[in-house]
Amino acid sequence: GENVEQHPSTLSVQEGDSAVIKCTYSDSASNYFPWYKQELGKRPQLIIDIRSNVGEKKDQRIAVTLNKTAKHFSLHITETQPEDSAVYFCAASCKGAGNQFYFGTGTSLTVIP
Amino acid sequence: GAGVSQTPSNKVTEKGKYVELRCDPISGHTALYWYRQSLGQGPEFLIYFQGTGAADDSGLPNDRFFAVRPEGSVSTLKIQRTERGDSAVYLCASSLSGGGYTFGSGTRLTVV
């Protein structure tokens, strides 16, 4: 099955700086890669996703890049704000095969005011 | 409904007891998923329903776990003879077929 690895496990940045979280996956059949943000005690919320037919997607301060050859994808948050502090999870799935998500182990991001 | 609803939000049970966790998905979402999230970990897949049928139950850890979705909407996750290792947050998610998930707030299960 799919194996998703995520780094770093914790990340602290100064407010206004950028944050980058990286994930790798093992199954070349995976073709959909969502990112979820989870605040303490809350549900995971989808913040951005990318499909395998594109290499980059941007939504305001958040961007995701995908390198299919290397089987890795990254989340980039620019101009970080204290409210960006949360745990971020990457995931990979093979659409058409039930859309089961394989999640990474999470990155705890702290934005220091 | 407006979102995925899970009840109860918290459940404390004694080791060996039976529990049922309920998920009410977004209206019209045909796909429903159950995940389990342990502290400090990402969600771990348990079972996936497409309509009324379990399309993939490969994530259920053993035969103490079972889930149903008899009418293609509400789903119930059932755990028999609970063990302390079953303690986790159980998350339900729904989607239109092939879309991104919307998660519920989860049920925090504590087995004492």
CSV table of C-alpha atoms in Angstrom, one decimal, chain A:
chain,number,residue,atom,x,y,z
A,1,GLY,CA,0.0,0.0,0.0
A,2,GLU,CA,0.9,3.7,0.0
A,3,ASN,CA,3.4,5.1,2.5
A,4,VAL,CA,3.4,8.8,3.1
A,5,GLU,CA,6.3,10.4,5.0
A,6,GLN,CA,6.1,14.0,6.3
A,7,HIS,CA,8.8,16.4,7.5
A,8,PRO,CA,9.5,18.2,9.7
A,9,SER,CA,7.4,17.0,12.6
A,10,THR,CA,7.6,20.4,14.3
A,11,LEU,CA,8.3,23.8,12.8
A,12,SER,CA,8.6,27.2,14.4
A,13,VAL,CA,8.8,30.4,12.3
A,14,GLN,CA,8.6,34.1,13.0
A,15,GLU,CA,5.5,35.9,12.0
A,16,GLY,CA,5.9,37.1,8.4
A,17,ASP,CA,8.4,34.4,7.4
A,18,SER,CA,7.6,31.5,5.1
A,19,ALA,CA,7.0,27.9,6.2
A,20,VAL,CA,7.6,24.8,4.1
A,21,ILE,CA,6.4,21.3,4.8
A,22,LYS,CA,7.5,18.4,2.7
A,23,CYS,CA,5.9,15.0,2.0
A,24,THR,CA,7.0,11.9,0.0
A,25,TYR,CA,4.8,9.1,-1.2
A,26,SER,CA,5.6,5.6,-2.5
A,27,ASP,CA,2.8,4.5,-4.8
A,28,SER,CA,3.2,5.9,-8.3
A,29,ALA,CA,-0.5,5.4,-8.9
A,30,SER,CA,-1.4,8.1,-6.4
A,31,ASN,CA,-2.8,11.1,-8.2
A,32,TYR,CA,-4.5,13.3,-5.7
A,33,PHE,CA,-2.8,15.1,-2.8
A,34,PRO,CA,-4.8,17.1,-0.3
A,35,TRP,CA,-3.4,19.1,2.7
A,36,TYR,CA,-5.4,19.4,5.9
A,37,LYS,CA,-5.0,21.9,8.8
A,38,GLN,CA,-6.0,20.7,12.2
A,39,GLU,CA,-6.3,23.1,15.2
A,40,LEU,CA,-6.2,21.6,18.7
A,41,GLY,CA,-9.3,19.6,19.4
A,42,LYS,CA,-10.8,20.5,16.1
A,43,ARG,CA,-11.6,18.5,12.9
A,44,PRO,CA,-9.1,18.4,10.0
A,45,GLN,CA,-10.0,21.0,7.4
A,46,LEU,CA,-9.0,20.9,3.7
A,47,ILE,CA,-6.9,23.9,2.9
A,48,ILE,CA,-5.6,23.1,-0.6
A,49,ASP,CA,-5.2,20.1,-2.9
A,50,ILE,CA,-3.4,19.2,-6.1
A,51,ARG,CA,-4.0,16.6,-8.8
A,52,SER,CA,-1.2,14.9,-10.6
A,53,ASN,CA,-1.7,16.6,-13.9
A,54,VAL,CA,-0.4,19.9,-12.5
A,55,GLY,CA,2.9,20.8,-10.9
A,56,GLU,CA,1.8,23.8,-8.7
A,57,LYS,CA,-1.3,25.3,-7.3
A,58,LYS,CA,-1.7,28.6,-5.4
A,59,ASP,CA,-4.4,30.0,-3.2
A,60,GLN,CA,-3.5,33.4,-1.7
A,61,ARG,CA,-0.7,32.7,0.9
A,62,ILE,CA,-0.8,29.0,0.4
A,63,ALA,CA,0.8,27.0,-2.4
A,64,VAL,CA,1.5,23.4,-3.1
A,65,THR,CA,4.0,21.9,-5.5
A,66,LEU,CA,4.2,18.4,-6.8
A,67,ASN,CA,7.1,16.5,-8.4
A,68,LYS,CA,5.7,13.2,-9.7
A,69,THR,CA,9.0,11.9,-10.8
A,70,ALA,CA,10.5,12.2,-7.4
A,71,LYS,CA,7.2,11.4,-5.7
A,72,HIS,CA,7.2,14.4,-3.4
A,73,PHE,CA,5.0,17.3,-2.8
A,74,SER,CA,5.3,20.4,-0.5
A,75,LEU,CA,3.2,23.0,1.2
A,76,HIS,CA,4.4,26.6,1.2
A,77,ILE,CA,2.8,29.2,3.5
A,78,THR,CA,4.1,32.7,2.9
A,79,GLU,CA,3.7,35.8,5.2
A,80,THR,CA,2.8,33.5,8.1
A,81,GLN,CA,0.4,34.8,10.8
A,82,PRO,CA,-0.2,33.5,14.3
A,83,GLU,CA,-3.5,32.0,13.2
A,84,ASP,CA,-1.6,29.7,10.9
A,85,SER,CA,-0.4,27.8,14.0
A,86,ALA,CA,-1.8,24.3,13.8
A,87,VAL,CA,-0.9,20.8,12.8
A,88,TYR,CA,-0.8,20.2,9.1
A,89,PHE,CA,-1.3,16.8,7.4
A,90,CYS,CA,-0.5,15.8,3.9
A,91,ALA,CA,-2.2,12.9,2.2
A,92,ALA,CA,-2.1,10.9,-0.9
A,93,SER,CA,-4.8,8.9,-2.7
A,94,CYS,CA,-5.5,7.1,-5.9
A,95,LYS,CA,-8.7,8.4,-7.3
A,96,GLY,CA,-10.8,5.7,-8.8
A,97,ALA,CA,-9.7,3.2,-6.2
A,98,GLY,CA,-12.1,4.3,-3.4
A,99,ASN,CA,-10.4,7.6,-2.7
A,100,GLN,CA,-8.9,6.3,0.5
A,101,PHE,CA,-6.4,8.8,1.9
A,102,TYR,CA,-3.1,7.9,3.3
A,103,PHE,CA,-2.0,10.6,5.7
A,104,GLY,CA,1.4,11.7,6.8
A,105,THR,CA,2.2,12.0,10.5
A,106,GLY,CA,1.7,15.7,10.7
A,107,THR,CA,3.7,18.9,11.2
A,108,SER,CA,3.1,21.1,14.2
A,109,LEU,CA,3.6,24.6,13.0
A,110,THR,CA,4.1,27.4,15.5
A,111,VAL,CA,4.1,31.0,14.2
A,112,ILE,CA,5.8,33.3,16.8
A,113,PRO,CA,4.4,36.8,16.9
